[in-house]
JSON list of C-alpha atoms (C1' of nucleotides) in Angstrom, two decimals:
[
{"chain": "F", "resi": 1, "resn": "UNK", "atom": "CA", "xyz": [-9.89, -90.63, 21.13]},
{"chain": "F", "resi": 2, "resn": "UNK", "atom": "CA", "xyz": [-9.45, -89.94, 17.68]},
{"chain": "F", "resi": 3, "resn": "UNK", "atom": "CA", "xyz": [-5.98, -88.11, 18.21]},
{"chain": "F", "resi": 4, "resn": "UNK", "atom": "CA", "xyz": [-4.06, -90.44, 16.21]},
{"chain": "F", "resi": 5, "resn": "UNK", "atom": "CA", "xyz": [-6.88, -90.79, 13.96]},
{"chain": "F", "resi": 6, "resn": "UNK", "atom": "CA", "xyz": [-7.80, -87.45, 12.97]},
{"chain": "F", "resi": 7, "resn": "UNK", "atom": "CA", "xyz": [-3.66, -86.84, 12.78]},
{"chain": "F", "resi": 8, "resn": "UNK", "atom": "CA", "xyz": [-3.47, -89.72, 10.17]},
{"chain": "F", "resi": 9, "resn": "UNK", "atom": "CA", "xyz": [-6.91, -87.97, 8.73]},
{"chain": "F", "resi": 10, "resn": "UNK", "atom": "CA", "xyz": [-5.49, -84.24, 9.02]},
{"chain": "F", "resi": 11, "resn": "UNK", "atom": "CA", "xyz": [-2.17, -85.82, 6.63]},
{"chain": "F", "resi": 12, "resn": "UNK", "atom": "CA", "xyz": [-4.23, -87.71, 4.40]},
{"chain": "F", "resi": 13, "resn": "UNK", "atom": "CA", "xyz": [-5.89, -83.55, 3.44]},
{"chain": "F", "resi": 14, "resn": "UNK", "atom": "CA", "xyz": [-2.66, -82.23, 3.51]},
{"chain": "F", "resi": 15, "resn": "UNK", "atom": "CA", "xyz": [-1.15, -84.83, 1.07]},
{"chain": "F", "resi": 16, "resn": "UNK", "atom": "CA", "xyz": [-3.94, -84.06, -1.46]},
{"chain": "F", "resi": 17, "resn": "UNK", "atom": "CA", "xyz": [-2.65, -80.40, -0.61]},
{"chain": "F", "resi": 18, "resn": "UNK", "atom": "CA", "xyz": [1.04, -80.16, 0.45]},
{"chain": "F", "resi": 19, "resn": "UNK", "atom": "CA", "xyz": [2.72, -83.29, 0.42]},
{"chain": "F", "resi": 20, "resn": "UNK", "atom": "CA", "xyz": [4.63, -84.08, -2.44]},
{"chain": "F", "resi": 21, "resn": "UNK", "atom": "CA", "xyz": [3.87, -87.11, -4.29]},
{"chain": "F", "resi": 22, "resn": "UNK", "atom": "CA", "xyz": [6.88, -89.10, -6.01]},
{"chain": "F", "resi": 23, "resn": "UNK", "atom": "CA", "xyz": [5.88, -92.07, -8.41]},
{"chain": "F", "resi": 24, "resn": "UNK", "atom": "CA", "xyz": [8.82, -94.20, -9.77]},
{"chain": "F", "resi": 25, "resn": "UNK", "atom": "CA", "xyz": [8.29, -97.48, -11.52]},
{"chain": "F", "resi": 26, "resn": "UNK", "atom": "CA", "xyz": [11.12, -100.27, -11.23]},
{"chain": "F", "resi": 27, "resn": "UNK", "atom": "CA", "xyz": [11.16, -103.53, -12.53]},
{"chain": "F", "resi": 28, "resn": "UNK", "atom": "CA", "xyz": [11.20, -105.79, -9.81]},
{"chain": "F", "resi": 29, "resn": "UNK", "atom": "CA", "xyz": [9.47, -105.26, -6.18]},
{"chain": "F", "resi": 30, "resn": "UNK", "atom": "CA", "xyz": [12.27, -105.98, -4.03]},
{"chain": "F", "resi": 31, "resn": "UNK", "atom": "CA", "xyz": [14.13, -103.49, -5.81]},
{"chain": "F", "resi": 32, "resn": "UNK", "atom": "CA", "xyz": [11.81, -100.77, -4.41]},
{"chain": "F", "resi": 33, "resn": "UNK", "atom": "CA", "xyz": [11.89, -102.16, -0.97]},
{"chain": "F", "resi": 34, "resn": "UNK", "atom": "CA", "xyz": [15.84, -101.69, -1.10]},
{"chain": "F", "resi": 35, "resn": "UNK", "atom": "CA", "xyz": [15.58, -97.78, -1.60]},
{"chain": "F", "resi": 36, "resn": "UNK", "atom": "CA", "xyz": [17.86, -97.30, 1.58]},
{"chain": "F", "resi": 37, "resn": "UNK", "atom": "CA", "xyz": [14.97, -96.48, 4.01]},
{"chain": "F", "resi": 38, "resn": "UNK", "atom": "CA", "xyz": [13.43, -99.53, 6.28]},
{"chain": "F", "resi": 39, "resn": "UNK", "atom": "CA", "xyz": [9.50, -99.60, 5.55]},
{"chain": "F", "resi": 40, "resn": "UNK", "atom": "CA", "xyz": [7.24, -101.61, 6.92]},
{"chain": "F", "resi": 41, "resn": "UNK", "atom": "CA", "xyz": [3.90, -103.03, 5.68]},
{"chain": "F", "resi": 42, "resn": "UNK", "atom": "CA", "xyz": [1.17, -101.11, 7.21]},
{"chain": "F", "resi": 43, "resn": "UNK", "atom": "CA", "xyz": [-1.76, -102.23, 4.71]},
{"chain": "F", "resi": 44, "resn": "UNK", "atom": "CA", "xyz": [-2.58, -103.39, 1.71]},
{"chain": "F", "resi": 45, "resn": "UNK", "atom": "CA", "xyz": [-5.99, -102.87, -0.53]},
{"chain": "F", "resi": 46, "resn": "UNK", "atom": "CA", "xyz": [-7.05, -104.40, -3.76]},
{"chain": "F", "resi": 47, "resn": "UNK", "atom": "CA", "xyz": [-7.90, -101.66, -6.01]},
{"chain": "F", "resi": 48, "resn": "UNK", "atom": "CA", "xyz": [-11.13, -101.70, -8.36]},
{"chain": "F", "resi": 49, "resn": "UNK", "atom": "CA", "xyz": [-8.51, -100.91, -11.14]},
{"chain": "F", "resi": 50, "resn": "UNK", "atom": "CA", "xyz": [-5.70, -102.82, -11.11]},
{"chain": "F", "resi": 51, "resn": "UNK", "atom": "CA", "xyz": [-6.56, -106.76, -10.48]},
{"chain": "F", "resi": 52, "resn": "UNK", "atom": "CA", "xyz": [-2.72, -106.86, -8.20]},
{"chain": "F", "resi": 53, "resn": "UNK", "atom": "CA", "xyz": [-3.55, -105.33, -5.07]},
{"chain": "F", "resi": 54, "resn": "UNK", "atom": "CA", "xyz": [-1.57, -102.47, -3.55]},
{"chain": "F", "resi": 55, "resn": "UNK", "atom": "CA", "xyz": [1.10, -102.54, -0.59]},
{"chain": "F", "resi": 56, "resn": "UNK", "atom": "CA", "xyz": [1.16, -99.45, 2.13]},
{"chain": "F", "resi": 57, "resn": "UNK", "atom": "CA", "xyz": [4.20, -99.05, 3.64]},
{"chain": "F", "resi": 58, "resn": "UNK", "atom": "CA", "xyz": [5.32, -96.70, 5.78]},
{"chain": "F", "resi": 59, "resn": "UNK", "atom": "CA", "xyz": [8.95, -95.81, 7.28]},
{"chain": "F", "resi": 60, "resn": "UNK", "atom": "CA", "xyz": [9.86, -97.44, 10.40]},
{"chain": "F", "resi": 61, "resn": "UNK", "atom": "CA", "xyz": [12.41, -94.23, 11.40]},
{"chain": "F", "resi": 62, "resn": "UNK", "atom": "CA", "xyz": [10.50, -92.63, 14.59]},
{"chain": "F", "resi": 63, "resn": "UNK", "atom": "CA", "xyz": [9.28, -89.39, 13.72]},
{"chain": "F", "resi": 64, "resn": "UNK", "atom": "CA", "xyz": [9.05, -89.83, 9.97]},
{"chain": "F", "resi": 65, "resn": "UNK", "atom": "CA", "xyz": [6.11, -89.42, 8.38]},
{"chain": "F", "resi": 66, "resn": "UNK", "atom": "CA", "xyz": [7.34, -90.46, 4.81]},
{"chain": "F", "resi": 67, "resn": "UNK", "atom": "CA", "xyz": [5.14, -93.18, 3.20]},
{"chain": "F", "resi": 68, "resn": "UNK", "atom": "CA", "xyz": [4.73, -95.15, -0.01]},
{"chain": "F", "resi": 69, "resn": "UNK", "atom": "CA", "xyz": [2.58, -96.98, -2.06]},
{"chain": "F", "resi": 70, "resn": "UNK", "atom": "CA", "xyz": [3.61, -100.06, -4.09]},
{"chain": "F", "resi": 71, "resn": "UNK", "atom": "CA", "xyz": [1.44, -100.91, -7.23]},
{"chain": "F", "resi": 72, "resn": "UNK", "atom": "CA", "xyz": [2.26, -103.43, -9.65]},
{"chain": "F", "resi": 73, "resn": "UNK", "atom": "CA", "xyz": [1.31, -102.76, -13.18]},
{"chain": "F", "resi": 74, "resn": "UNK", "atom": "CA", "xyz": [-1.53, -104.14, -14.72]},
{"chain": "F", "resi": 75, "resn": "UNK", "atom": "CA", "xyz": [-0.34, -104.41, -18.25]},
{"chain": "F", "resi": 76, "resn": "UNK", "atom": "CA", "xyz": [3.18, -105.17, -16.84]},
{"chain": "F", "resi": 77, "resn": "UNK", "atom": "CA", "xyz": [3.20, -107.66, -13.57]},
{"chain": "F", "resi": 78, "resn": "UNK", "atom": "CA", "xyz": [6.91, -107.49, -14.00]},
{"chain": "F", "resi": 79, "resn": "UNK", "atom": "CA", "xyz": [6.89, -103.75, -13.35]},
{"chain": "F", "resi": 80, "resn": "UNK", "atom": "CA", "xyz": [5.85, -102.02, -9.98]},
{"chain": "F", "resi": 81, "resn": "UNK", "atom": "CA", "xyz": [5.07, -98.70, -9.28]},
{"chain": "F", "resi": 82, "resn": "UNK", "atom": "CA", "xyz": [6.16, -96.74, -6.46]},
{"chain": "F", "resi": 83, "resn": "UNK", "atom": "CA", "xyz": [4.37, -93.81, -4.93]},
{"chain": "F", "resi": 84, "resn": "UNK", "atom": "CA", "xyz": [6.71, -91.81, -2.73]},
{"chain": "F", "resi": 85, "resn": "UNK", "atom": "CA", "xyz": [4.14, -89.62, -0.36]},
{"chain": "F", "resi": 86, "resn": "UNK", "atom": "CA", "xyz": [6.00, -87.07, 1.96]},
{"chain": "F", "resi": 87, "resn": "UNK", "atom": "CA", "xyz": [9.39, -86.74, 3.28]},
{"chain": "F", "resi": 88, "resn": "UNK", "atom": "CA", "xyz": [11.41, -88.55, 5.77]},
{"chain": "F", "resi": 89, "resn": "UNK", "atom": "CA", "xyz": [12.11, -86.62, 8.56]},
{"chain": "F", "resi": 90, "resn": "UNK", "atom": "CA", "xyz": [15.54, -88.04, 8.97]},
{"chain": "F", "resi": 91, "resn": "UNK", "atom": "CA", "xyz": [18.70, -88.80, 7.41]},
{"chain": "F", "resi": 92, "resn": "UNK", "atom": "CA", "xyz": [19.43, -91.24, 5.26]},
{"chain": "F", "resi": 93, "resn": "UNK", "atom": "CA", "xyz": [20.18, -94.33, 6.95]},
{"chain": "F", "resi": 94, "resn": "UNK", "atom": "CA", "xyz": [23.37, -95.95, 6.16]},
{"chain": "F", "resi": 95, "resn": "UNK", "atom": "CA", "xyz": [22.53, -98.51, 3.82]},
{"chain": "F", "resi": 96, "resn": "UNK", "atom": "CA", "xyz": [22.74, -97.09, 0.11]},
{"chain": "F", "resi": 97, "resn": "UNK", "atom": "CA", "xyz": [20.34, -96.66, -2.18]},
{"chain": "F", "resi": 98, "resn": "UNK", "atom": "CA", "xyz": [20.73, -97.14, -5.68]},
{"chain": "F", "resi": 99, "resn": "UNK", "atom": "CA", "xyz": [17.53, -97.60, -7.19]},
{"chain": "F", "resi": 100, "resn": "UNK", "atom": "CA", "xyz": [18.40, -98.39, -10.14]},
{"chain": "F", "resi": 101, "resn": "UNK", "atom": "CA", "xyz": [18.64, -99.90, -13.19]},
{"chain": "F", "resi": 102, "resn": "UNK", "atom": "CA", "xyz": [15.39, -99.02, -14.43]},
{"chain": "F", "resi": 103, "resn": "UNK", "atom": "CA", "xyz": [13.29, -96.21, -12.96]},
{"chain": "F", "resi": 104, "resn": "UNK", "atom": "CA", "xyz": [10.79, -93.67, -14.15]},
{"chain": "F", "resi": 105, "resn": "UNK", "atom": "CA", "xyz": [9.79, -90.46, -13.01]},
{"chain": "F", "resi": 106, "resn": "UNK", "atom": "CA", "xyz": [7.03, -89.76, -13.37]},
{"chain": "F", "resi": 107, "resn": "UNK", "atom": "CA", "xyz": [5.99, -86.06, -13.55]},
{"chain": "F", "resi": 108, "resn": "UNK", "atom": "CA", "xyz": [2.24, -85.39, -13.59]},
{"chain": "F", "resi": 109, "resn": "UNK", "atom": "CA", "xyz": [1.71, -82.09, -11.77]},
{"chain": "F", "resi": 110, "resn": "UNK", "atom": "CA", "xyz": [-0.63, -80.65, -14.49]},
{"chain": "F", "resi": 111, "resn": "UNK", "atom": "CA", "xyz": [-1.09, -83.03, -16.96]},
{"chain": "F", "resi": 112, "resn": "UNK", "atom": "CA", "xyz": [-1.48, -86.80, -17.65]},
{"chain": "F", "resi": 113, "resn": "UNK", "atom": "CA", "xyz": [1.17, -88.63, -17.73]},
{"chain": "F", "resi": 114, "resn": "UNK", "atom": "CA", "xyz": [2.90, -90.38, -20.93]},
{"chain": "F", "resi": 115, "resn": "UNK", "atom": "CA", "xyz": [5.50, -92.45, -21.59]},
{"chain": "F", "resi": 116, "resn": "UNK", "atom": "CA", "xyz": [8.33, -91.01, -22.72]},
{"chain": "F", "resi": 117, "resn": "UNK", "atom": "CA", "xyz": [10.59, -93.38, -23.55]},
{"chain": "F", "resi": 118, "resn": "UNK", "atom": "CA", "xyz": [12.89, -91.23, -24.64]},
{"chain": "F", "resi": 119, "resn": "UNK", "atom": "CA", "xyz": [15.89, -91.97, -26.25]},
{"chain": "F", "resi": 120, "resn": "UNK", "atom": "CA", "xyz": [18.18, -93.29, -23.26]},
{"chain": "F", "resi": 121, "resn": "UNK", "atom": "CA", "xyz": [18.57, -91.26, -20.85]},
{"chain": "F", "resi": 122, "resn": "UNK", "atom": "CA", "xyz": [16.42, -87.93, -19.88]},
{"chain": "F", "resi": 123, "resn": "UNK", "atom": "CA", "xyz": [16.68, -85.51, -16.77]},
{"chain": "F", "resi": 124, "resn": "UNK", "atom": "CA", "xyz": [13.95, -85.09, -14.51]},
{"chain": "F", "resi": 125, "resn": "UNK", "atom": "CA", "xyz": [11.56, -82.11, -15.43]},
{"chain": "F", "resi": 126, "resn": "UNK", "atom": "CA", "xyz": [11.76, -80.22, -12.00]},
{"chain": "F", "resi": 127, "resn": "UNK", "atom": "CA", "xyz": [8.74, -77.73, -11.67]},
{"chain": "F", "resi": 128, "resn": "UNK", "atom": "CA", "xyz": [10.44, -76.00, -8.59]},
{"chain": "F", "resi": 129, "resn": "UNK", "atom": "CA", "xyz": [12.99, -73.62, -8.27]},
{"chain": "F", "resi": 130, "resn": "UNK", "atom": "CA", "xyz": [15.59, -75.88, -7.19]},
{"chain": "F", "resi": 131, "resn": "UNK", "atom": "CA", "xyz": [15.68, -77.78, -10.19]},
{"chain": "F", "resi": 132, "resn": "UNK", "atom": "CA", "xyz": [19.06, -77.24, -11.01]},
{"chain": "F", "resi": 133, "resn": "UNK", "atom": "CA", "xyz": [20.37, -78.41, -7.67]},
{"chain": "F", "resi": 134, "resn": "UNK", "atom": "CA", "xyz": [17.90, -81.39, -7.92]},
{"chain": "F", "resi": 135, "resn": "UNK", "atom": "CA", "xyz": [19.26, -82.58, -11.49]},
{"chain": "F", "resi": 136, "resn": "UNK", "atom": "CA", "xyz": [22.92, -82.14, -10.17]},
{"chain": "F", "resi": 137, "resn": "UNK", "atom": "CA", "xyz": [21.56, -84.33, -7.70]},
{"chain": "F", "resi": 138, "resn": "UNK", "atom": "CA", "xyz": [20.59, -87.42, -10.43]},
{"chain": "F", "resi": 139, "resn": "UNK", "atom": "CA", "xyz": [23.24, -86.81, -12.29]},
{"chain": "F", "resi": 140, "resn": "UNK", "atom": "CA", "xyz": [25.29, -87.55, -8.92]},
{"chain": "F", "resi": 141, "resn": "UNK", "atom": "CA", "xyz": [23.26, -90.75, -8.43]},
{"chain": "F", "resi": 142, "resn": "UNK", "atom": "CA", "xyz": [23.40, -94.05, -9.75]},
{"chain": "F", "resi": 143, "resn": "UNK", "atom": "CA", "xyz": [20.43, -93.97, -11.77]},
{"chain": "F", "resi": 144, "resn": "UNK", "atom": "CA", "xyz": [21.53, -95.13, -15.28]},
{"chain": "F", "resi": 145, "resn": "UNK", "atom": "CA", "xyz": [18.10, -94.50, -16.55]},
{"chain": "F", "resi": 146, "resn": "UNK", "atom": "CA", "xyz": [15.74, -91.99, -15.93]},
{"chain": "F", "resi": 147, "resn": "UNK", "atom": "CA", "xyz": [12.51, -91.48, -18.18]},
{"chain": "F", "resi": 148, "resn": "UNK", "atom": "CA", "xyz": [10.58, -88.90, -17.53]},
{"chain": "F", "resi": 149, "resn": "UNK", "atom": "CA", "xyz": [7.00, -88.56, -18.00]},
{"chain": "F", "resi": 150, "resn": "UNK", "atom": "CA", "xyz": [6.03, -85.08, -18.55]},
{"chain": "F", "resi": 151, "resn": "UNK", "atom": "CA", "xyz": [2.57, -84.64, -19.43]},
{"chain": "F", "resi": 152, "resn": "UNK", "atom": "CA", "xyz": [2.27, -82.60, -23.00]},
{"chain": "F", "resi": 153, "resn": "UNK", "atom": "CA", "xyz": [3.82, -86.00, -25.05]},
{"chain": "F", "resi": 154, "resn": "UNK", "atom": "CA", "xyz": [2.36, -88.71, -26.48]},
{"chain": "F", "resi": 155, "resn": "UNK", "atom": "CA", "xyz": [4.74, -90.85, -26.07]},
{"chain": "F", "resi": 156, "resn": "UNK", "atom": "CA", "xyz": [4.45, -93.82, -25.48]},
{"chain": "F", "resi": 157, "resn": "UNK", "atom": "CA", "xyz": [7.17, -96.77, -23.99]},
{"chain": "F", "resi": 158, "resn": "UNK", "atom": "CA", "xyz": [7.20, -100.32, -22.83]},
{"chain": "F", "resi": 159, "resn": "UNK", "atom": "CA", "xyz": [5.15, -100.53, -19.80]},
{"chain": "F", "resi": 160, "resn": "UNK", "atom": "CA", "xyz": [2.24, -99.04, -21.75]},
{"chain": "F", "resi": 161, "resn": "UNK", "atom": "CA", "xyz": [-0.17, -96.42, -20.01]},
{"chain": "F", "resi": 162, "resn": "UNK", "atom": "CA", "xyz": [0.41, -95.24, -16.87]},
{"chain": "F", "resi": 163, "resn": "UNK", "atom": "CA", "xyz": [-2.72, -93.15, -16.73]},
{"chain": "F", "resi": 164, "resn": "UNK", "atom": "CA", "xyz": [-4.75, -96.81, -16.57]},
{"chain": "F", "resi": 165, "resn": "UNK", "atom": "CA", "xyz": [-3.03, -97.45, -13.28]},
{"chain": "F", "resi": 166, "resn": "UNK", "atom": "CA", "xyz": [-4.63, -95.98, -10.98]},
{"chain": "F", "resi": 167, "resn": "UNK", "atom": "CA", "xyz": [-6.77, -92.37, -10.41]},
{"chain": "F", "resi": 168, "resn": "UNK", "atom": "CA", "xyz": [-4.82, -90.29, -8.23]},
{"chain": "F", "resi": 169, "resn": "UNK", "atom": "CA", "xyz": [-2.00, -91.95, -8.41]},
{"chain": "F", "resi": 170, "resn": "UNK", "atom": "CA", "xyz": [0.08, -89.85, -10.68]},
{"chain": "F", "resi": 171, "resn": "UNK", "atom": "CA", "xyz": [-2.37, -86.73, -10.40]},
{"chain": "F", "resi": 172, "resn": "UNK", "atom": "CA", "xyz": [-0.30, -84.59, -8.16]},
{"chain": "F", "resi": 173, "resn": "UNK", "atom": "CA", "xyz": [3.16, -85.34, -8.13]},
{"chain": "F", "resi": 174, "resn": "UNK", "atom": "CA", "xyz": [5.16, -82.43, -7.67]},
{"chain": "F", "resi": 175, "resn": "UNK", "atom": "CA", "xyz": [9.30, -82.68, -8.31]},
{"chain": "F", "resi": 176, "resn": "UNK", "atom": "CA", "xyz": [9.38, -80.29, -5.93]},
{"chain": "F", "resi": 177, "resn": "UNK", "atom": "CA", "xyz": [10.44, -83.35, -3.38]},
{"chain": "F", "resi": 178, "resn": "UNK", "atom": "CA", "xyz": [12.38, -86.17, -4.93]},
{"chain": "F", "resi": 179, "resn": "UNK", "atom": "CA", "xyz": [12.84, -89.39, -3.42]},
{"chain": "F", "resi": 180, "resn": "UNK", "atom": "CA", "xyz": [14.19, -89.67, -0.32]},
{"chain": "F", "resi": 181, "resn": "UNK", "atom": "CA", "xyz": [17.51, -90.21, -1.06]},
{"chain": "F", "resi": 182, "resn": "UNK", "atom": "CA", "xyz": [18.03, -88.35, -3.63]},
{"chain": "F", "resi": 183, "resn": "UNK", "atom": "CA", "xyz": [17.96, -84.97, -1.23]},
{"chain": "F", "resi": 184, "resn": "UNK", "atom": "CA", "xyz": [19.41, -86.19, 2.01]},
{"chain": "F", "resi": 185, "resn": "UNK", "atom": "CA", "xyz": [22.26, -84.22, 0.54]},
{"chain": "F", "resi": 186, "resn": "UNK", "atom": "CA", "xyz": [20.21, -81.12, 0.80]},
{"chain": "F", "resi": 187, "resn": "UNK", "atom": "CA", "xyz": [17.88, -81.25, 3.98]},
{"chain": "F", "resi": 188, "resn": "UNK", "atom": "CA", "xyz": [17.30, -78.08, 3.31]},
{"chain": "F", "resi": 189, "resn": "UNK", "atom": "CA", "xyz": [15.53, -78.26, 0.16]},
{"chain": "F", "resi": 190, "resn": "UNK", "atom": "CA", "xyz": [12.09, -79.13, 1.46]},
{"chain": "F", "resi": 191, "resn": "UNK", "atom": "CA", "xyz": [10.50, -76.71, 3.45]},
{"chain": "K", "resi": 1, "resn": "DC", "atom": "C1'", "xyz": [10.49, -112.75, 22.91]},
{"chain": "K", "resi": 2, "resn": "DG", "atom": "C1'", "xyz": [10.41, -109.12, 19.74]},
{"chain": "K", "resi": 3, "resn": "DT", "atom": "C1'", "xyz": [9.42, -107.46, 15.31]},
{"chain": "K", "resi": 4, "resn": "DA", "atom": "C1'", "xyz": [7.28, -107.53, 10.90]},
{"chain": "K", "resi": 5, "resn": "DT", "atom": "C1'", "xyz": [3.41, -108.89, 8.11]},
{"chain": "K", "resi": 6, "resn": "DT", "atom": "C1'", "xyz": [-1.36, -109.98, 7.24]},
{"chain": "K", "resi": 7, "resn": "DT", "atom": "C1'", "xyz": [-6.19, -109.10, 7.13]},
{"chain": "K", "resi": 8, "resn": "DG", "atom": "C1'", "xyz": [-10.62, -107.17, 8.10]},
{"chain": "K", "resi": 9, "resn": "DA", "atom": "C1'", "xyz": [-13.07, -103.27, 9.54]},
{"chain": "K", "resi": 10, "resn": "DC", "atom": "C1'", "xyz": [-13.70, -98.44, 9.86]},
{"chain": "K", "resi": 11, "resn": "DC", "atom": "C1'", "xyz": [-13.60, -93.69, 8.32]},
{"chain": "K", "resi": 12, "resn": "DC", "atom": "C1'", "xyz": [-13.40, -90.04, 5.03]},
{"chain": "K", "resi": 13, "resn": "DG", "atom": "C1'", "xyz": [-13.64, -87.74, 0.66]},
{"chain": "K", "resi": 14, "resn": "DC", "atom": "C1'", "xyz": [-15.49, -87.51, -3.86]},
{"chain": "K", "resi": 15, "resn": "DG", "atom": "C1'", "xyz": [-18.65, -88.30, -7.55]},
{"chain": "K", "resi": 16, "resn": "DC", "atom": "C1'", "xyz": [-23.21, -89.16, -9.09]},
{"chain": "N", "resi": 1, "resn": "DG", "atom": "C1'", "xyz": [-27.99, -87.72, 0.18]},
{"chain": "N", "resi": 2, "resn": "DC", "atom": "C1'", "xyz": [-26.04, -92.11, -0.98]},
{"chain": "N", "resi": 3, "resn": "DG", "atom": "C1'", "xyz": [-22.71, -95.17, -2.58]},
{"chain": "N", "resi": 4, "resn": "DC", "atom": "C1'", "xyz": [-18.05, -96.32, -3.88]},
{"chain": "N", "resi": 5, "resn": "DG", "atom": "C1'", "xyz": [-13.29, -96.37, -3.55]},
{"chain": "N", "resi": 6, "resn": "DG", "atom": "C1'", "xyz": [-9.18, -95.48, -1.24]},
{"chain": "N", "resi": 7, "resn": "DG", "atom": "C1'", "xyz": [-6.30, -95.13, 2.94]},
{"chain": "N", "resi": 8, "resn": "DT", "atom": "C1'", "xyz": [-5.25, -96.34, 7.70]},
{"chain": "N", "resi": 9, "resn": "DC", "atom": "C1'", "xyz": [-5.61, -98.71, 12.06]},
{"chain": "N", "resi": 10, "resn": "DA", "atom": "C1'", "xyz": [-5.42, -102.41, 15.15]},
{"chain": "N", "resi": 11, "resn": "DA", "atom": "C1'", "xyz": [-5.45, -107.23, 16.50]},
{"chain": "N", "resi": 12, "resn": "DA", "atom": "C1'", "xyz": [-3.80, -111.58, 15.30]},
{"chain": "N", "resi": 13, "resn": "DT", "atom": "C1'", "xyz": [-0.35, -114.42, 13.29]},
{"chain": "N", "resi": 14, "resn": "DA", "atom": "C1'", "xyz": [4.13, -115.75, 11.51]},
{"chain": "N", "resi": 15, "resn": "DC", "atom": "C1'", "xyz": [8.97, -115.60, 11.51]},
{"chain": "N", "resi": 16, "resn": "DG", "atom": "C1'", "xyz": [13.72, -114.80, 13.13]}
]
DNA sequence: CGTATTTGACCCGCGC
DNA sequence: GCGCGGGTCAAATACG
């Protein structure tokens, strides 16, 4: 017993460790179901923090590991957050993408997170080494606009503070793995 | 009938 | 060492 258990256990450490967190807010829910991948509902959990509870989904493709978490926003029940945890082990299914109109990246490797509403449009901060490929990669996308969050601002925009969303959720998220379909172009790019 | 979703319980890690 | 919170599983239920 315990084998799938202590698997699901034994990813749960390496997430906190390895796997790449992604957190992009959009403003509607179905909109992050539609992300191109086929998820399906494997839990859901009120959180102490956030009075909406939070949706665990996980990717139906066999062999693919890739999760994600869907919060809705507190200050901003309009707005949902999506975690992105680990990589889909396949390619991108047919059905496209777009994300969309409204989306934030949310970069939070070292530091807390902040708003940056910028003014219009902003490119990812990539920590990684591909970042160049990765922004090429955006810039290819539809994303119209992309606000990132790097830590060391104070800025602040619409939704209001992500930090109050949830612990953990924004603590490690590493560009180093963008959304799925953002690098089916370039399998490679995750080791 | 098959597949997806829902819900409660269980387990683990972290903080106090 | 204990308690709390978060994450996942598994059985039951609903829907197509």
């Amino acid at each position: 017993m315990a084998s799938v258990a202590d698997t699901m256990r034994m990813n749960n450490k390496r997430n906190k460790n390895n796997l790449s967190k992604i957190t992009y807010m959009t403003e509607s829910e179905s909109e992050s179901l539609e992300d191109g991948y086929k998820w399906r509902k494997y839990g859901k959990k009120s959180l102490k923090k956030s009075p909406f509870p939070r949706s665990y989904y996980r990717c139906t493709a066999i062999g693919c590991n890739a999760k994600k978490r869907v919060d809705r926003y507190m200050d901003d029940p309009t707005h949902v957050l999506i975690t992105y945890v680990g990589l889909h082990a396949h390619d991108l299914p047919p059905i496209l993408p777009p994300p969309s109109r409204s989306f934030n990246l949310y970069n939070n490797s070292t530091v807390s997170p902040k708003l940056g509403k910028g003014s219009g449009v902003q490119k990812p901060i990539l920590s990684d080494a591909s970042a160049g490929a990765r922004e090429r990669m955006y810039a290819n996308n539809t994303i119209t606009s992309v606000n990132v969050r790097t830590g060391n601002d104070s800025c602040v925009n619409d939704v209001g503070p992500i930090e109050d969303i949830g612990t953990g959720l924004l603590e490690d998220i590493n560009l180093s793995s963008i959304a799925p379909h953002y690098q089916h172009h370039q399998p490679t790019f995750y080791s």
